[in-house]
Structures are given as structure tokens and as C-alpha cells.
Short mmCIF file of C-alpha atoms and ligand atoms in Angstrom, two decimals:
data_model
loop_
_atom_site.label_atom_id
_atom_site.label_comp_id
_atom_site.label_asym_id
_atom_site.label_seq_id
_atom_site.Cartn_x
_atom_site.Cartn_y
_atom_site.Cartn_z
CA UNK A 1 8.97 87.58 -116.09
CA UNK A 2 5.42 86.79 -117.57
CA UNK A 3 5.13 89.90 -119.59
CA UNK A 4 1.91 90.20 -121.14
CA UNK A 5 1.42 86.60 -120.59
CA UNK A 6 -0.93 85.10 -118.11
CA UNK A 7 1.58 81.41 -117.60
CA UNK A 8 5.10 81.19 -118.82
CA UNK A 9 4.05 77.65 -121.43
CA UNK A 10 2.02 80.37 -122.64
CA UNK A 11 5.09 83.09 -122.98
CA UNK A 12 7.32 80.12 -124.27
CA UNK A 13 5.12 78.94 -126.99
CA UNK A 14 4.93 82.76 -128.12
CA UNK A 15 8.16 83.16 -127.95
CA UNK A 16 9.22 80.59 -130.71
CA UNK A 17 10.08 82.69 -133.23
CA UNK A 18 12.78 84.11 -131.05
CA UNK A 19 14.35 81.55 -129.58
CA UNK A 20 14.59 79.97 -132.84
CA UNK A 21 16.71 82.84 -134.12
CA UNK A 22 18.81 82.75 -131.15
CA UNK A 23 19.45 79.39 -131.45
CA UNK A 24 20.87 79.42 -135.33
CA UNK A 25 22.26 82.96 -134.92
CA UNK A 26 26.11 83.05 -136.00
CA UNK A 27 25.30 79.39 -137.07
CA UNK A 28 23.89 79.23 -140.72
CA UNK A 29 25.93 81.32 -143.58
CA UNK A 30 24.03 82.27 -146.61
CA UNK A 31 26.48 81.90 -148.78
CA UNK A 32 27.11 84.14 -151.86
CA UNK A 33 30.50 85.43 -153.07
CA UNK A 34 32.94 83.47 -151.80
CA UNK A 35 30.99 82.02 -148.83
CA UNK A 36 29.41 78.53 -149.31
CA UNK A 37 25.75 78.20 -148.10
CA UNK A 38 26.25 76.20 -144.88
CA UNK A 39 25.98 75.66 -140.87
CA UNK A 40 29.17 76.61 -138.67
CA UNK A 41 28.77 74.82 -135.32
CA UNK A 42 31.97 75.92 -132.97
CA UNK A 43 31.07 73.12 -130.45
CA UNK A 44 31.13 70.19 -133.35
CA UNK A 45 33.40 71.17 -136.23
CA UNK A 46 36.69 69.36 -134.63
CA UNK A 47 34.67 66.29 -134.23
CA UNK A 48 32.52 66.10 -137.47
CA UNK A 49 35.33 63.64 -138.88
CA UNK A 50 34.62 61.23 -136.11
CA UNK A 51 31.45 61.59 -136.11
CA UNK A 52 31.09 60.47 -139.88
CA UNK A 53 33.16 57.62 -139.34
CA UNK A 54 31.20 56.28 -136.64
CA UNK A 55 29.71 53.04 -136.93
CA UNK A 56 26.45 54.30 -135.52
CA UNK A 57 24.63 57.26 -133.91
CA UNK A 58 22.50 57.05 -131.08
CA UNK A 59 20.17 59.27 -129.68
CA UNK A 60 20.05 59.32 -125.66
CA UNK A 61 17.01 61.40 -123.82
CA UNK A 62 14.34 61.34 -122.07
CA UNK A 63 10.36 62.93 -122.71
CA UNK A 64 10.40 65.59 -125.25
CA UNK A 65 14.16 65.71 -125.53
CA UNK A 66 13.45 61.80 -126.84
CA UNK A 67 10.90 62.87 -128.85
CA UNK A 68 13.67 66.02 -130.42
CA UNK A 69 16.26 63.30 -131.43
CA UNK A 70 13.26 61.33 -133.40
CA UNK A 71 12.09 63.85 -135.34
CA UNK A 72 15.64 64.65 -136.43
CA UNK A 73 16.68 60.75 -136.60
CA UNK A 74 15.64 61.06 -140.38
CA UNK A 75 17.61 63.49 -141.38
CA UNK A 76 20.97 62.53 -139.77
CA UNK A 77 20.85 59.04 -141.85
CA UNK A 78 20.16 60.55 -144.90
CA UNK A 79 22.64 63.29 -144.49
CA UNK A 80 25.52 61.45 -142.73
CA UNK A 81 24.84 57.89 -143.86
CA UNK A 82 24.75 56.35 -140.44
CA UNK A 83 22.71 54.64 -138.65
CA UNK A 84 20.86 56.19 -136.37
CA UNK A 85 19.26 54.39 -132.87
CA UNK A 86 17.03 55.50 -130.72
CA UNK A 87 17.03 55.00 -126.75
CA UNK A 88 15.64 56.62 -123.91
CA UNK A 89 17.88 56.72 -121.23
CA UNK A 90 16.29 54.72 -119.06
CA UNK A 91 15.81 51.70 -121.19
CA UNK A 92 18.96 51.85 -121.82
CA UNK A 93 20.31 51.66 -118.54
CA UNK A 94 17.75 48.49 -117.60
CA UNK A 95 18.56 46.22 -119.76
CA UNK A 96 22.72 48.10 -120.13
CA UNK A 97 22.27 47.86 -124.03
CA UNK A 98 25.92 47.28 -125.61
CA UNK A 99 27.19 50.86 -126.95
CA UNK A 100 30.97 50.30 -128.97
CA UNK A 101 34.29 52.68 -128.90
CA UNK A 102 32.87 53.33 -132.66
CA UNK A 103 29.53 54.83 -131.44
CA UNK A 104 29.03 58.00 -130.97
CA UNK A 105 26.28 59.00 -129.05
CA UNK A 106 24.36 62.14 -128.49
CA UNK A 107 22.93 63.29 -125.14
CA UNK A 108 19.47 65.50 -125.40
CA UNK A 109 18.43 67.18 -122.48
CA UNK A 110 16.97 70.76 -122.41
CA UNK A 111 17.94 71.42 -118.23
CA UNK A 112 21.57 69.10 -118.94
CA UNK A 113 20.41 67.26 -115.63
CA UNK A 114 18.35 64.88 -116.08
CA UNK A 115 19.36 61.58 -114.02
CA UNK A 116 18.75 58.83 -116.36
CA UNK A 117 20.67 60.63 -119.14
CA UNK A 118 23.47 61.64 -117.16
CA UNK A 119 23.78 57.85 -116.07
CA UNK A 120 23.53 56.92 -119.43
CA UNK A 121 26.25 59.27 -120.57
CA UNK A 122 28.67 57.74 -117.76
CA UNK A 123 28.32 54.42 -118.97
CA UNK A 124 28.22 55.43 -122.76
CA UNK A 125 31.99 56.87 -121.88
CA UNK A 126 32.90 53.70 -119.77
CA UNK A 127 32.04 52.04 -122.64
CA UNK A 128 34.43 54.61 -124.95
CA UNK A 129 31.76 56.17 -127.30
CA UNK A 130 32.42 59.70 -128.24
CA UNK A 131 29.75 61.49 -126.12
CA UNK A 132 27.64 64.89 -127.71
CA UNK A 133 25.85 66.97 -125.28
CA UNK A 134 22.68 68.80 -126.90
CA UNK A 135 21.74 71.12 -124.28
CA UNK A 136 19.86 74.23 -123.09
CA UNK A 137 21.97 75.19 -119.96
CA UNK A 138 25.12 75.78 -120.06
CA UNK A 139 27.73 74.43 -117.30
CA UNK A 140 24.98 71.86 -116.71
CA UNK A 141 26.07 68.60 -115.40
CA UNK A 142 25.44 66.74 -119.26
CA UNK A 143 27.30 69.80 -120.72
CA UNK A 144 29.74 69.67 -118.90
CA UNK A 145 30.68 65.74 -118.95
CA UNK A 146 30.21 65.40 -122.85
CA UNK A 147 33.50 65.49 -125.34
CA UNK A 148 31.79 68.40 -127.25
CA UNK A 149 28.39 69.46 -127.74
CA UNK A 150 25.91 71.67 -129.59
CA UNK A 151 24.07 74.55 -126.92
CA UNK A 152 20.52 75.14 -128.09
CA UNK A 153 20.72 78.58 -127.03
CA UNK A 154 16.07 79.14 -126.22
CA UNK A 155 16.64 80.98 -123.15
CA UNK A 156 15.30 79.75 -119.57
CA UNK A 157 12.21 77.55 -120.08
CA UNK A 158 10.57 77.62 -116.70
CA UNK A 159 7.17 75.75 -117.66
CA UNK A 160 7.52 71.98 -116.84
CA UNK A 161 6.43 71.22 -120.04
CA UNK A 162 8.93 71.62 -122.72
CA UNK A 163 7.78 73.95 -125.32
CA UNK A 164 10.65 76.59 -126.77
CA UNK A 165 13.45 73.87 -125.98
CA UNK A 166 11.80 71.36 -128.18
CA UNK A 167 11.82 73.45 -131.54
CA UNK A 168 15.37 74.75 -130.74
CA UNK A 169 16.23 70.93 -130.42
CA UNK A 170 15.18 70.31 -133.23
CA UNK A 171 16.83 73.39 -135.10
CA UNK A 172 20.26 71.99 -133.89
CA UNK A 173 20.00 69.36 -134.79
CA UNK A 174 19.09 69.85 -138.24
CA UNK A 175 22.05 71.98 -138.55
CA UNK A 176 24.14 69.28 -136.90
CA UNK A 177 22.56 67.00 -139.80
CA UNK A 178 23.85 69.28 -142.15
CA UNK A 179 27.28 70.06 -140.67
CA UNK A 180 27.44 66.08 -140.83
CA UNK A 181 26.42 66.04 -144.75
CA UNK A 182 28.88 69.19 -145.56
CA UNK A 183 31.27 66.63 -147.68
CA UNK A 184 28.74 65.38 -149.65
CA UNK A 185 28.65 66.66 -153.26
CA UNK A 186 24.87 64.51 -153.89
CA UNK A 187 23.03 66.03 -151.57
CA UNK A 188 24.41 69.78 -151.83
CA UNK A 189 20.52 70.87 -153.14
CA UNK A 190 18.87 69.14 -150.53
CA UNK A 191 21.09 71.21 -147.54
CA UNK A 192 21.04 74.24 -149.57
CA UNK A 193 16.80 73.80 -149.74
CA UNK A 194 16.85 73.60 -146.25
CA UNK A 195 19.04 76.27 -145.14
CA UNK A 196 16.77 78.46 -146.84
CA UNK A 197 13.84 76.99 -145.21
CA UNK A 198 16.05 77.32 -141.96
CA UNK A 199 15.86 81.35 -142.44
CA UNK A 200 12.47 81.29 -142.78
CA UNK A 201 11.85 79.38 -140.17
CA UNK A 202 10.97 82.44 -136.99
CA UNK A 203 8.79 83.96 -139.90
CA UNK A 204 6.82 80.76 -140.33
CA UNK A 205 5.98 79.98 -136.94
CA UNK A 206 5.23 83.38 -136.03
CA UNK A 207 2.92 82.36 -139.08
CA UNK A 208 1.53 78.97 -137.27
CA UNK A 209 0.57 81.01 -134.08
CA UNK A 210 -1.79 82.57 -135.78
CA UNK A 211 -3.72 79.62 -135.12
CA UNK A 212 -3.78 80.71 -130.97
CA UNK A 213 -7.66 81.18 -131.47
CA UNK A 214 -8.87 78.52 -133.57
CA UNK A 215 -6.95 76.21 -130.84
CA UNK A 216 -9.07 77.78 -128.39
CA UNK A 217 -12.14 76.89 -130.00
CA UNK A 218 -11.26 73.36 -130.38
CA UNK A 219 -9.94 73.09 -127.33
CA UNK A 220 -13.36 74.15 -125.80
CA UNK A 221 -14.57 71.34 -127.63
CA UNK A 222 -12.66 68.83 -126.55
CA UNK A 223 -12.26 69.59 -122.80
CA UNK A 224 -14.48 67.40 -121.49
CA UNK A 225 -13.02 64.38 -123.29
CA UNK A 226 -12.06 61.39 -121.60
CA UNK A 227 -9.31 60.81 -123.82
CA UNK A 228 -7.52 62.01 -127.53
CA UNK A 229 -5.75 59.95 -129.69
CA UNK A 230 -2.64 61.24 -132.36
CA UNK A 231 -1.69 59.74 -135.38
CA UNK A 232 1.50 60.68 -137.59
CA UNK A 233 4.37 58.68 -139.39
CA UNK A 234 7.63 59.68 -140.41
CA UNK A 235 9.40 63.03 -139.30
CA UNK A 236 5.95 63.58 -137.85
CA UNK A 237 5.98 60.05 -135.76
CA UNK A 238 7.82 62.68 -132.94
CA UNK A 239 4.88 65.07 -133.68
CA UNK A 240 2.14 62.61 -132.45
CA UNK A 241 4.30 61.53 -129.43
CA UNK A 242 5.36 64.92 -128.47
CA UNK A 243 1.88 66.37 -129.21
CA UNK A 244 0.01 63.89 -127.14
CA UNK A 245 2.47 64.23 -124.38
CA UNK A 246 1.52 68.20 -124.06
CA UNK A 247 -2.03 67.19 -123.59
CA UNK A 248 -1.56 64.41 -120.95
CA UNK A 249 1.37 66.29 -118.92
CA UNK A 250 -0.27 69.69 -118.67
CA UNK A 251 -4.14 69.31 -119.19
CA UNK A 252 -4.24 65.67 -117.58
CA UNK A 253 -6.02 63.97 -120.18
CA UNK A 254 -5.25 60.45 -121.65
CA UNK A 255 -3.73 61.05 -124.70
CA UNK A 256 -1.58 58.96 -126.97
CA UNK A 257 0.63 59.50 -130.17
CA UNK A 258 0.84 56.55 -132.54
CA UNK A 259 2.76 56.18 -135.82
CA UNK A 260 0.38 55.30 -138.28
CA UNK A 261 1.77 52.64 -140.13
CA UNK A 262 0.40 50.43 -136.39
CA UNK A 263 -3.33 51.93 -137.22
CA UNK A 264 -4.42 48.26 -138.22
CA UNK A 265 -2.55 46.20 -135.87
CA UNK A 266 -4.81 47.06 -132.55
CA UNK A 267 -5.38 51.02 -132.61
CA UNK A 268 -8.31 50.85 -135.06
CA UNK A 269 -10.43 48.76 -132.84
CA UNK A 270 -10.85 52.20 -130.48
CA UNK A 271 -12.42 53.70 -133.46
CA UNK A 272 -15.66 55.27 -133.12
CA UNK A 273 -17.72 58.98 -133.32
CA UNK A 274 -16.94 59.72 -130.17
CA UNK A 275 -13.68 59.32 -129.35
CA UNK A 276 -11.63 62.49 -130.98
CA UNK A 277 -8.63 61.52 -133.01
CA UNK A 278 -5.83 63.98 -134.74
CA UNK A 279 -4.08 62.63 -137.66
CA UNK A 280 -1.11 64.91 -138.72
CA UNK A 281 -0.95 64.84 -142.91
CA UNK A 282 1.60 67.66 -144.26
CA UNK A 283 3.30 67.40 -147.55
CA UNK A 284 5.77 64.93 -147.44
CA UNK A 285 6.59 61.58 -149.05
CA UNK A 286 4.17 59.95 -146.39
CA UNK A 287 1.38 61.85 -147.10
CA UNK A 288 -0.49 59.71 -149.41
CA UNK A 289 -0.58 56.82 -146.89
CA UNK A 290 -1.81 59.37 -144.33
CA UNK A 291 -4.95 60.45 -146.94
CA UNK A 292 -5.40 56.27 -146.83
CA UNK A 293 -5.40 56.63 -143.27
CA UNK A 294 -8.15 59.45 -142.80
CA UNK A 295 -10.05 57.39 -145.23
CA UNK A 296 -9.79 54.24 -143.37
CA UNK A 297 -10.74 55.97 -140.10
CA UNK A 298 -13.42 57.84 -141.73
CA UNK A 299 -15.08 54.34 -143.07
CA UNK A 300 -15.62 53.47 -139.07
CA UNK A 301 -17.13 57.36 -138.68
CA UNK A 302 -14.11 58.31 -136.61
CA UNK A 303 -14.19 62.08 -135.44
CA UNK A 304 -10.96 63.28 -136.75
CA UNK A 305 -9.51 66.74 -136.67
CA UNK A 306 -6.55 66.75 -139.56
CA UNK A 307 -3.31 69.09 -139.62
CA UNK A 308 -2.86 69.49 -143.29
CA UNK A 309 -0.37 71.97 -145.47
CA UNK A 310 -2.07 75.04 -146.66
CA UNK A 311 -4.17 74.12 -149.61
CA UNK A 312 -4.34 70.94 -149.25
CA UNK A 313 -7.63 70.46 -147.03
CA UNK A 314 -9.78 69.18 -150.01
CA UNK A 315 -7.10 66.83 -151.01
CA UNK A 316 -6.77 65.67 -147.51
CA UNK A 317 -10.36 65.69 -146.44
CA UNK A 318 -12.21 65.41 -150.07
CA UNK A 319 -15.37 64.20 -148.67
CA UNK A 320 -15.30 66.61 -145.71
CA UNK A 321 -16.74 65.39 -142.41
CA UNK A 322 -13.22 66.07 -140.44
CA UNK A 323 -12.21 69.17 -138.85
CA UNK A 324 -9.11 70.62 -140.99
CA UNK A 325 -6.13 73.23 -139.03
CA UNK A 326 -3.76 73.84 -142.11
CA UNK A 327 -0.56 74.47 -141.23
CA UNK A 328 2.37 76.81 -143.57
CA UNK A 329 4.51 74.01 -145.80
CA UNK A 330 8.27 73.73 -145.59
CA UNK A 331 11.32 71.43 -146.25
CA UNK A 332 9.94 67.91 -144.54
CA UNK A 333 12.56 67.85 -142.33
CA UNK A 334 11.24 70.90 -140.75
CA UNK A 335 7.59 70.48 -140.60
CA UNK A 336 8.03 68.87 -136.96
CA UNK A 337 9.08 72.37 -136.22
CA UNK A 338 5.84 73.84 -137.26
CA UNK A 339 3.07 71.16 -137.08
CA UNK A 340 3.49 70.98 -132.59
CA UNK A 341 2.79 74.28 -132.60
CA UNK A 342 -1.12 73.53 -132.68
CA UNK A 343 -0.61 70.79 -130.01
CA UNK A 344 1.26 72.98 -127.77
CA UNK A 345 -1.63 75.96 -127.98
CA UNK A 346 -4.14 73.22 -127.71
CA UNK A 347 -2.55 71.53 -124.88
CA UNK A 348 -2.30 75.23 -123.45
CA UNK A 349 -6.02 76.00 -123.51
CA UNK A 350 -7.37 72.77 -122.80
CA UNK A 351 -5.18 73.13 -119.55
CA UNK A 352 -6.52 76.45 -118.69
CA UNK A 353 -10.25 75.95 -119.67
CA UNK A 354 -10.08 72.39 -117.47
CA UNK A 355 -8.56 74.44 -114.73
CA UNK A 356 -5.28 73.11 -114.16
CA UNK A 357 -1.95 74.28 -113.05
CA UNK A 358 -0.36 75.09 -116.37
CA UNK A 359 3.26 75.93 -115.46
CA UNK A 360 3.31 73.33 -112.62
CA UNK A 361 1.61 70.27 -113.73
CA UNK A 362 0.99 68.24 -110.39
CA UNK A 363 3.34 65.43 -109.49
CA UNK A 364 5.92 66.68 -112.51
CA UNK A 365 9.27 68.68 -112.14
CA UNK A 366 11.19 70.95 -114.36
CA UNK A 367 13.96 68.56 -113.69
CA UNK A 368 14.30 65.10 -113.03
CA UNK A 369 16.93 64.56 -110.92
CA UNK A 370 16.32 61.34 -109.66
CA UNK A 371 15.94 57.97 -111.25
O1 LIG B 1 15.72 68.44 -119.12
P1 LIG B 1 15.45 67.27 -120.02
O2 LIG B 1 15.26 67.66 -121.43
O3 LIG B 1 16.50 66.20 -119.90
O4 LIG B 1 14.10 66.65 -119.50
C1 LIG B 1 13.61 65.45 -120.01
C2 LIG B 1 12.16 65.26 -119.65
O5 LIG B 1 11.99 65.15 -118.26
C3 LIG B 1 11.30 66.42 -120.16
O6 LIG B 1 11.49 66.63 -121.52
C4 LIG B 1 9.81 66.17 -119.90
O7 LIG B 1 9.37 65.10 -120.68
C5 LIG B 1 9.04 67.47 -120.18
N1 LIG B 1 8.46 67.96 -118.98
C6 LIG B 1 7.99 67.30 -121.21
O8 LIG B 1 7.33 68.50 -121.45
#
């Protein structure tokens, strides 16, 4: 049921803050006493052994359930130690990329049914890798043909675009990073930092959708645009993919996410003042280059529209001239979490105001069941 809402993306993207507790309910411990601060994942802990050993990770998906694995890839080889490789499913079945006994390799898919990745998971286990679901629906196809497996636990997502699933994604799999790093004496701070963050998490995003009407304003000002470009780098690369996939998908509008470290090798020549550009610059160890970048871009008078931390818009923007949505700051790692909020309301509003079919986006299904 819609509730109050007038589309279910709209109902899902509301929703966040719940199905982000429901997904790490029973899962994080606090700690105190005799409890250690940690993650308990039922579905993982006879494997996490295994898993460690491995001689690499990779990260099988397809769309935003690609995009989920990037913007935990980070995190998992800093935590773990291994390698992590990226490959959408159906890449991976074209060119039948070699995948060892020593893999392991980790299955993404909010409905569990997706063709491509439930072809790629048969011939990940022909090939003997220990196979990981990550999925939204239980006794789905991918759930039910993996070794073992984390459920994201967001509730039915009926919109075609993936909202809800996509921050519970990435919620597991930040605890599956840390269930991974347990062992590890080093980086005991770091996991304890973001636990805490982890907690906070519903109360921050509830925080981000505050932002609902500014979102609305600029996406009356951008709906007759041609086409939007989206620029981030690091745990926010997955931000400017993801984000400029809401905007093409449901408000069919070119749009394309590009990690800004390839600015100067071809993007920059599409520089102008028309052409509307979002650069995503939250605190993190990559946010100096990004202030290089928004200075770059504004040298060739691009119109840009930067998501910064809270604070930070005169650091960011010092000169003003760009259009600033700040965003509440938490552990790196998390920020993905919090900065596609904006691009999901955006996406949202520029799909209603251009008169589109938000929950059915033509030519799309909630599932892809065919290759
Ligand atoms: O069910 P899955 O997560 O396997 O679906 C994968 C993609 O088809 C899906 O994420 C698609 O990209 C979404 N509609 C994007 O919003």
C-alpha cells in the first residue's frame, strides 16, 4: 500500500530510515560489559574463515545492485585485506572471465532473480568458488543456489527503480566488511567508529530527507534539461553512477556518473554554462581533489550544483557561483548511504514534474529475467 504517498519510489525513499533498521536489527552488538562492539551475521559466521583466506573477492550484479558492491568494494579491502573485483554479470559471462576454487564471490541482487547473475553464479560454482548471495527476497532463485548468504531484510520494493534495497545493500555489506575484519587487532577503532556511525545511521537519513523540498526546487530547474552530468571519486564513484542512473531510468533524461579522477581525459571538453553538472564533495580523504575539481570546472564557467558535508559549503565553494545541498557527515564508508538520498528525491521530482510514469518507467521491469 501507498499510504500517504502518491508513488511507491516515493514511499521507498521515505521509508529509509526503516528499512535500514530492519536490515541491521539483531545484527550489530554495542558492546559494553562483557560484549565486544561488533556485527553477528547468522548467514556468514561459518564461512568468514574462508572467506579471509580467499585469494580474491568479487563482486557479481547487475544496475544498482553493481553499483551496492562498489561503494562497499573499499571497505572490504581495507578490512579483510583482499582483493576485491568488480564485474557485472553480464560482462562476465561474454567474455567467461576465469574465476578460481580460491575465489569467493558474492552475488548482489535485490529481487535474487536476475538472469545474468544467476548465470553468473552457475558458472562461478562450476568453476568451484564459494558463492555469497546478498539478497532482498528470500527463497529467491540466487538465495537459494548460493553456499550462504547475507538477506538485506528492506521489505518489498515494488518501484522499478531501486531505492530502499540500495542503502540496505550497502548496510550489509558494511557489516559483512566488518564481520570480515573481526580478527584484526589494527583496525579495532576504525570498526568500532563505524558501528557507532552504523546506529546512527536511520537518524541521519531521516536527517538527509529533510532535503525533499529543496530537491523539488532544483528539480524544477532542471526539468527541461537535455542532459545532467555526475561527478564523484572514491566510496562516492557508486554515488555518481547510481545517482545518474535514478535520473535516466525514471525521469528519462541523459544522465551520466563519472569518477572524477577521468575529468581531464575527455569529460571536460562538455564543459560549459549550460550544461548542469553535480559534483559530490563530502569529507573524506578525496575531498581535496574534489575542491580541485569544482575549481577546474568553475575556470570553464561550468554550472555546478555541489553535495558538500554540513559546514563545509565555503570551503567547498569559496568563491560561490555553484549551487551547494549539504549533506549530515559520517564515517566515509557510509556517506554513500546518505549522499543518494538527494539523487533519489531529485530523480523523484524531476520524474513527476516531466510527467512520467514513476513506479513503471517504460520499457524497464522490476525484474530481469531474461538475458
Ligand atoms: O534485482 P536485481 O538487484 O538483481 O536487479 C538488478 C538491476 O536490474 C536493477 O538494480 C536495476 O538496475 C534497477 N531498476 C535500478 O533502479
Amino acid at each position: 500500500k501507498k499510504g500517504n504517498y502518491d508513488h511507491y519510489m516515493q514511499k521507498e525513499i521515505h521509508e529509509q530510515p526503516d528499512s535500514l533498521t530492519t536490515t541491521m536489527r539483531g545484527r550489530l552488538i554495542r558492546g559494553g560489559g562483557d560484549k565486544v562492539k561488533g556485527v553477528l551475521l547468522g548467514g556468514l559466521k561459518d564461512h568468514l574463515k574462508t572467506i579471509r583466506r580467499s585469494r580474491r573477492i568479487l563482486f557479481i550484479g547487475c544496475g544498482t545492485s553493481y553499483h551496492a558492491g562498489l561503494a562497499t568494494r573499499a571497505l572490504v579491502e581495507e578490512l579483510s585485506g583482499v582483493p576485491v573485483t568488480m564485474e557485472l554479470a553480464s560482462d562476465l559471462l561474454d567474455r567467461q572471465g576465469p574465476i578460481y576454487r580460491e575465489d569467493t564471490a558474492f552475488f548482489v541482487s535485490q529481487s535474487g532473480e536476475t538472469a545474468d547473475t544467476l548465470q553468473a553464479l552457475e558458472y562461478a560454482k562450476a568453476c568451484g568458488a564459494l558463492c555469497v548471495g546478498v539478497t532482498n527476497t528470500v527463497g529467491s532463485a540466487i538465495a537459494r543456489g548460493t553456499h550462504c548468504g547475507v538477506h538485506i531484510n528492506a521489505g518489498c520494493e515494488i518501484g522499478v527503480a531501486s531505492t530502499k534495497a540500495y542503502t540496505s545493500q550497502i548496510a550489509a555489506m558494511t557489516m559483512m566488511a566488518l564481520a570480515l575484519g573481526e580478527d584484526t587487532l589494527s583496525s579495532r577503532n576504525r570498526r568500532e567508529a563505524i558501528i557507532d556511525d552504523l546506529f546512527n545511521l536511520p537518524n541521519m537519513v531521516e536527517e538527509v530527507l529533510k532535503l525533499d523540498s529543496d530537491m523539488k526546487v532544483l528539480a524544477q530547474e532542471l526539468m527541461d534539461e537535455q542532459s545532467l552530468l555526475v561527478f564523484g571519486r572514491g566510496y562516492n564513484y557508486a554515488t555518481a553512477l547510481e545517482g545518474a542512473l535514478k535520473v535516466k531510468e525514471v525521469a528519462l533524461m541523459h544522465s551520466e556518473g563519472i569518477l572524477a579522477g577521468e575529468m581531464k581525459h575527455g569529460p571536460l571538453a562538455l564543459v560549459d554554462e549550460t550544461l548542469p553538472i553535480i559534483v559530490i564533495a563530502t569529507r573524506d580523504a578525496t575531498c581535496s581533489k574534489q575542491q580541485s575539481v569544482i575549481q577546474q570546472l568553475q575556470a570553464r564557467k561550468g554550472r555546478l550544483i555541489v553535495i558538500c558535508s554540513k559546514g563545509d559549503a565555503n570551503v567547498m565553494c569559496p568563491n560561490g557561483g555553484c549551487r551547494v545541498i549539504e549533506v549530515p557527515q559520517l564515517q566515509d564508508c557510509l556517506q554513500p548511504i546518505i549522499n543518494i538520498v538527494p539523487f533519489q528525491l531529485l530523480a523523484y521530482h524531476l520524474t513527476v514534474l516531466r510527467g512520467f510514469n514513476v513506479d513503471q518507467p517504460r520499457n524497464l521491469a522490476k525484474s530481469v529475467t531474461t538475458s
